[in-house]
Amino acid sequence: MDLKLLDAEPTEAERVVVDLFTGMGRDQLLPALHAVNDRVGWISQGALNHICRVLHVPPAEAYGVASFYSLFSLTERPAKVVHVCVDLACQVNGAKAVCDRLTDELGPAGAGSGWLRSPCLGVCEKAPAALAFEAGEVAKEQLLAPTHAGEVIAVAAAGPSRVDGERAEVPQAGAPGLRLLKRVGVVDPESLDDYRATGGYQALRTALLLGPAGVIREVSDAKLMGRGGAAFPTGRKWDATARQPVRPHYLVCNADESEPGTFKDRLLMEGDPFAVIESMTIAGFAAGCSKGYLYLRGEYPRALHLLRNAISKARERGFLGTNVMGHEGFSFDIEIRRGAGAYICGEETAIFNSIEGFRGEPRSKPPFPVEQGLFGKPTVVNNVETLVNVPVILTEGCEAYTRIGTEGSTGPKLFCLSGNVSRPGVYEVPFGTTLSELLDLAGGVPPGRELRAVLLGGAAGGFVRPDELDLPLTLEDARAAGTTLGSGVVLVLDDTADLGSFLLRIAAFFRDESCGQCVPCRIGTVRQEEALHRLVGKRPLSTSAADLQLLREVGQVMRDSSICGLGQTAWNAIESALDRLGYAEEATK
Amino acid sequence: MTIVEIGLPKRLVEFTLDGESVRVPEGATILDACTAVGKSIPTLCYGDTLKPANACRVCMVEVEGSRTLVPSCSRKVEPGMVVRTDSERTQHSRKLVLELLGSATDLSTTPHVDEWMSACGADPSRFGPDAETKLQPTTVDNPLYVRDYGKCIMCYKCVDACGDQWQNSFAISVAGRGFDAHISTEFATPLPDSACVYCGNCIEVCPTGALSFKREHDKREDGTWDESKQTRTTTVCTFCGVGCNLTLHVQDNEIVKVTSPHDSTVTHGNLCIKGRFGWQHVQNR
Ligand SMILES: Cc1cc2nc3c(=O)[nH]c(=O)nc-3n(C[C@H](O)[C@H](O)[C@H](O)COP(=O)(O)O)c2cc1C
Ligand code: SF4
Ligand code: SF4
Ligand code: SF4
Ligand code: FES
Ligand code: FES
């Protein structure tokens, strides 16, 4: 294939960063785009041209890929920009007031005014949040959370002052009985020695003794279910992959964490990065993978820094690389891939396209990832939290593990508490804890307020009423109650929350994040948002009842006929607000 | 019981289609089976010369045991499958998909869409006068073909025909995301500056008329396009020795467009600029 390139040359700075990719291929397209964005803050024609020349990618395709990600701009913009979160938890905590003042003082959101509206930044426990970015020889990122308009304005002018954020904190830090969070906020996340001194790498040693089949047996008997949202049995996934005769096999650790209200994986990666690396190594060993990709969402600078450090220290000390821990014949290494602002890339097949250098569009299943995944090879995809349960299983034994939680939902579970709650943060509890116990742990709604509703499971989840708080938090109870635990979101709304605006934000989120591949979701999410606007604003097309009917019909086709989980669940939370919280009645009054 | 035999001997797979037991060769899709028994299923992004894109979702059917509906154009028949093409759920889905498409794009030159819409009672105007659309001016940046993306349903067929499935020119791609997704060259550069070689294979597969011959476009504009007055003659291209089949569409003694038979073993519907557009000299205009 001869490439026809545009008549545009890169600047010297662009050329230097792109030339580092010489000799590499298409799968480096996303990293190369990041390199240019980090250096100059946007992707010019000359830079894209040069990327295409070096990686041998047709320019139309590279343009299609670059324009897929919201962190990249294909038109010129200043090196400094602040991404201001306007998503669910921040909306409940004053994001609108922040944006109003920014609009007054800096002008409407846009690259020219130095600030952009952003979906959830994954720091909902410190809402409202913003992330400042400045391109340069060393790109700088600084998390502002909790923030206020004055700070955003100052940082928008001065640029970020640090490369990454503050130390990971969880409300339960150091409490006895913690398994997943035991090191978070307690053990130095940069030190491999401290990790080992607190039991690190014992599980990998056990795994190497057990052999791959033994590890899969333990994980299957522990009844570990995926924590990324779909709750698929992990042992089955590993077993199905391990049995594929085709080589190589790949492991993908899904750290894209972009469901609004979710921040548990960030805390794990920032607070206990070596555990993530060890867990990936065990999974790779069990499923016969020689390489693991850690797909990290683009807006997690501190996690990126700590994981890079953990990988290089592990490699230095023989915990990654050839013959891991001296185990003859087991070689495994990990590459970090940064996302670039696309919720859909957390979908388990979209993540493959993104890593391979294509648009992050989900693939049709079948074939399933365990048969044909990354680069067409058998692949295990697991969530971060799922993986860090594995060392717990191997060190405590699967029997002890199944005694945590309930019959159908074993083990400890992380929940992300945010919104109108006194002590927001990530909490670890056994499955089966009731929602009211969990809310008590987080101090309930602020004093003097009353609980209005809880959004369980995220934007793709559903609402729970104050009279339903005795719901045991298990996969089976949630299902029976017509809701889902999803990714562990527990977003609390009190009587001051504006439910209409909240629902509109959910609708806007799905419209913004649809990949656009299939009709029900691409157009349905737009029609859903339009109809909801009319309903909330009480400006019906004919009657509100008719708009409600329209919403239901659009919701149904999205659920029935969309390609992937995004479109299939885009109507869940809105439907549940209408029916479960009585918003249908309120809106048609 | 209907038995469908096609081509070389293959193992037969038996399944239930709308209550009737049907046997098809292994590897056949649900759509293949429907076509074989004379059941018509609407399709838009499906192309007989392309891999399924699974994008339009107008062909969805119900498979017992499946949480969602499935695309009949790509889902292969499995033994014992129970498929319904006419259930309430499939009809609702088909109606809504057509309504959504019709509310956002100009389907006036998409064949069959009117029949499908009236069959299921679809009314795209239901979403109101303020529903956001993709309507936009036509792009005319070269003398050979016109791109009217207000008619584009994002079926991916042109991109697939231009890319690794046939042409390997990679002149166009899907850009943007969600409702803003669109077909584009890099930085929306005009076609003459892009990698386009004017093979017209994208026009051949476009199901909506979003891509059309300049001649056809002009005649439609001035109201002189009349398919009832057109004849089609299939012949062999005289430009080189490959022997591609051409179908000349002639109206009022004038070639108005050139297509190629999709079942031709030489071209599979694909041509090069000479066969596709090299007929101007014939009529010496
Ligand atoms: C739109 C969409 C976004 C998703 N985002 C994530 C994500 O950010 N992280 C994640 O672990 N799983 C995400 N998932 C779920 C994955 O598809 C997949 O089920 C999961 O990573 C499997 O890992 P598990 O079995 O360990 O849960 C997403 C799914 C969809 C449909
Ligand atoms: S459901 Fe939405 S996100 Fe998923 S493939 Fe379709 S358009 Fe893309
Ligand atoms: S005419 Fe040919 S080369 Fe040009 S865009 Fe269409 S398929 Fe691609
Ligand atoms: S231009 Fe035609 S072929 Fe291309 S995506 Fe649009 S409708 Fe499909
Ligand atoms: S950080 Fe703002 S909603 Fe999550
Ligand atoms: S024809 Fe089957 S999805 Fe488009």
PDB file of N, CA, C and O in Angstrom, chain B residues 85-105:
ATOM      1  N   THR B  85     -38.999 -13.799  13.034  1.00  0.00           N
ATOM      2  CA  THR B  85     -38.738 -12.569  12.292  1.00  0.00           C
ATOM      3  C   THR B  85     -39.904 -11.593  12.408  1.00  0.00           C
ATOM      4  O   THR B  85     -39.825 -10.466  11.936  1.00  0.00           O
ATOM      5  N   ASP B  86     -41.004 -12.057  13.015  1.00  0.00           N
ATOM      6  CA  ASP B  86     -42.228 -11.251  12.967  1.00  0.00           C
ATOM      7  C   ASP B  86     -42.832 -11.019  14.343  1.00  0.00           C
ATOM      8  O   ASP B  86     -43.999 -10.687  14.455  1.00  0.00           O
ATOM      9  N   SER B  87     -42.041 -11.218  15.401  1.00  0.00           N
ATOM     10  CA  SER B  87     -42.609 -11.035  16.742  1.00  0.00           C
ATOM     11  C   SER B  87     -42.829  -9.545  17.005  1.00  0.00           C
ATOM     12  O   SER B  87     -42.330  -8.682  16.273  1.00  0.00           O
ATOM     13  N   GLU B  88     -43.530  -9.259  18.069  1.00  0.00           N
ATOM     14  CA  GLU B  88     -43.805  -7.868  18.412  1.00  0.00           C
ATOM     15  C   GLU B  88     -42.492  -7.099  18.649  1.00  0.00           C
ATOM     16  O   GLU B  88     -42.334  -5.967  18.228  1.00  0.00           O
ATOM     17  N   ARG B  89     -41.545  -7.786  19.310  1.00  0.00           N
ATOM     18  CA  ARG B  89     -40.261  -7.146  19.601  1.00  0.00           C
ATOM     19  C   ARG B  89     -39.500  -6.802  18.322  1.00  0.00           C
ATOM     20  O   ARG B  89     -38.941  -5.706  18.205  1.00  0.00           O
ATOM     21  N   THR B  90     -39.468  -7.733  17.367  1.00  0.00           N
ATOM     22  CA  THR B  90     -38.735  -7.433  16.132  1.00  0.00           C
ATOM     23  C   THR B  90     -39.430  -6.317  15.371  1.00  0.00           C
ATOM     24  O   THR B  90     -38.789  -5.455  14.796  1.00  0.00           O
ATOM     25  N   GLN B  91     -40.752  -6.332  15.381  1.00  0.00           N
ATOM     26  CA  GLN B  91     -41.463  -5.289  14.636  1.00  0.00           C
ATOM     27  C   GLN B  91     -41.249  -3.928  15.260  1.00  0.00           C
ATOM     28  O   GLN B  91     -41.088  -2.929  14.564  1.00  0.00           O
ATOM     29  N   HIS B  92     -41.279  -3.908  16.606  1.00  0.00           N
ATOM     30  CA  HIS B  92     -41.028  -2.642  17.299  1.00  0.00           C
ATOM     31  C   HIS B  92     -39.638  -2.130  16.938  1.00  0.00           C
ATOM     32  O   HIS B  92     -39.452  -0.958  16.626  1.00  0.00           O
ATOM     33  N   SER B  93     -38.672  -3.027  16.982  1.00  0.00           N
ATOM     34  CA  SER B  93     -37.296  -2.631  16.719  1.00  0.00           C
ATOM     35  C   SER B  93     -37.149  -2.081  15.298  1.00  0.00           C
ATOM     36  O   SER B  93     -36.542  -1.035  15.078  1.00  0.00           O
ATOM     37  N   ARG B  94     -37.716  -2.803  14.328  1.00  0.00           N
ATOM     38  CA  ARG B  94     -37.607  -2.385  12.931  1.00  0.00           C
ATOM     39  C   ARG B  94     -38.240  -1.013  12.726  1.00  0.00           C
ATOM     40  O   ARG B  94     -37.674  -0.126  12.097  1.00  0.00           O
ATOM     41  N   LYS B  95     -39.404  -0.856  13.324  1.00  0.00           N
ATOM     42  CA  LYS B  95     -40.123   0.416  13.183  1.00  0.00           C
ATOM     43  C   LYS B  95     -39.297   1.557  13.782  1.00  0.00           C
ATOM     44  O   LYS B  95     -39.095   2.593  13.147  1.00  0.00           O
ATOM     45  N   LEU B  96     -38.798   1.349  14.985  1.00  0.00           N
ATOM     46  CA  LEU B  96     -38.044   2.423  15.636  1.00  0.00           C
ATOM     47  C   LEU B  96     -36.736   2.728  14.915  1.00  0.00           C
ATOM     48  O   LEU B  96     -36.357   3.891  14.761  1.00  0.00           O
ATOM     49  N   VAL B  97     -36.046   1.698  14.441  1.00  0.00           N
ATOM     50  CA  VAL B  97     -34.793   1.928  13.726  1.00  0.00           C
ATOM     51  C   VAL B  97     -35.067   2.769  12.477  1.00  0.00           C
ATOM     52  O   VAL B  97     -34.355   3.742  12.196  1.00  0.00           O
ATOM     53  N   LEU B  98     -36.132   2.430  11.760  1.00  0.00           N
ATOM     54  CA  LEU B  98     -36.460   3.201  10.557  1.00  0.00           C
ATOM     55  C   LEU B  98     -36.873   4.622  10.919  1.00  0.00           C
ATOM     56  O   LEU B  98     -36.504   5.587  10.242  1.00  0.00           O
ATOM     57  N   GLU B  99     -37.629   4.755  12.006  1.00  0.00           N
ATOM     58  CA  GLU B  99     -38.033   6.101  12.430  1.00  0.00           C
ATOM     59  C   GLU B  99     -36.833   6.940  12.833  1.00  0.00           C
ATOM     60  O   GLU B  99     -36.726   8.126  12.482  1.00  0.00           O
ATOM     61  N   LEU B 100     -35.916   6.326  13.580  1.00  0.00           N
ATOM     62  CA  LEU B 100     -34.727   7.067  14.015  1.00  0.00           C
ATOM     63  C   LEU B 100     -33.914   7.503  12.799  1.00  0.00           C
ATOM     64  O   LEU B 100     -33.511   8.664  12.685  1.00  0.00           O
ATOM     65  N   LEU B 101     -33.697   6.566  11.872  1.00  0.00           N
ATOM     66  CA  LEU B 101     -32.934   6.911  10.671  1.00  0.00           C
ATOM     67  C   LEU B 101     -33.610   8.025   9.889  1.00  0.00           C
ATOM     68  O   LEU B 101     -32.981   9.004   9.483  1.00  0.00           O
ATOM     69  N   GLY B 102     -34.915   7.855   9.701  1.00  0.00           N
ATOM     70  CA  GLY B 102     -35.661   8.829   8.910  1.00  0.00           C
ATOM     71  C   GLY B 102     -35.739  10.190   9.574  1.00  0.00           C
ATOM     72  O   GLY B 102     -35.900  11.215   8.900  1.00  0.00           O
ATOM     73  N   SER B 103     -35.618  10.224  10.896  1.00  0.00           N
ATOM     74  CA  SER B 103     -35.695  11.505  11.592  1.00  0.00           C
ATOM     75  C   SER B 103     -34.388  12.278  11.496  1.00  0.00           C
ATOM     76  O   SER B 103     -34.340  13.472  11.770  1.00  0.00           O
ATOM     77  N   ALA B 104     -33.297  11.582  11.156  1.00  0.00           N
ATOM     78  CA  ALA B 104     -31.992  12.235  11.166  1.00  0.00           C
ATOM     79  C   ALA B 104     -31.417  12.413   9.771  1.00  0.00           C
ATOM     80  O   ALA B 104     -30.571  13.272   9.549  1.00  0.00           O
ATOM     81  N   THR B 105     -31.860  11.583   8.818  1.00  0.00           N
ATOM     82  CA  THR B 105     -31.255  11.608   7.486  1.00  0.00           C
ATOM     83  C   THR B 105     -32.330  11.653   6.405  1.00  0.00           C
ATOM     84  O   THR B 105     -33.463  11.261   6.631  1.00  0.00           O
TER      85      THR B 105
END
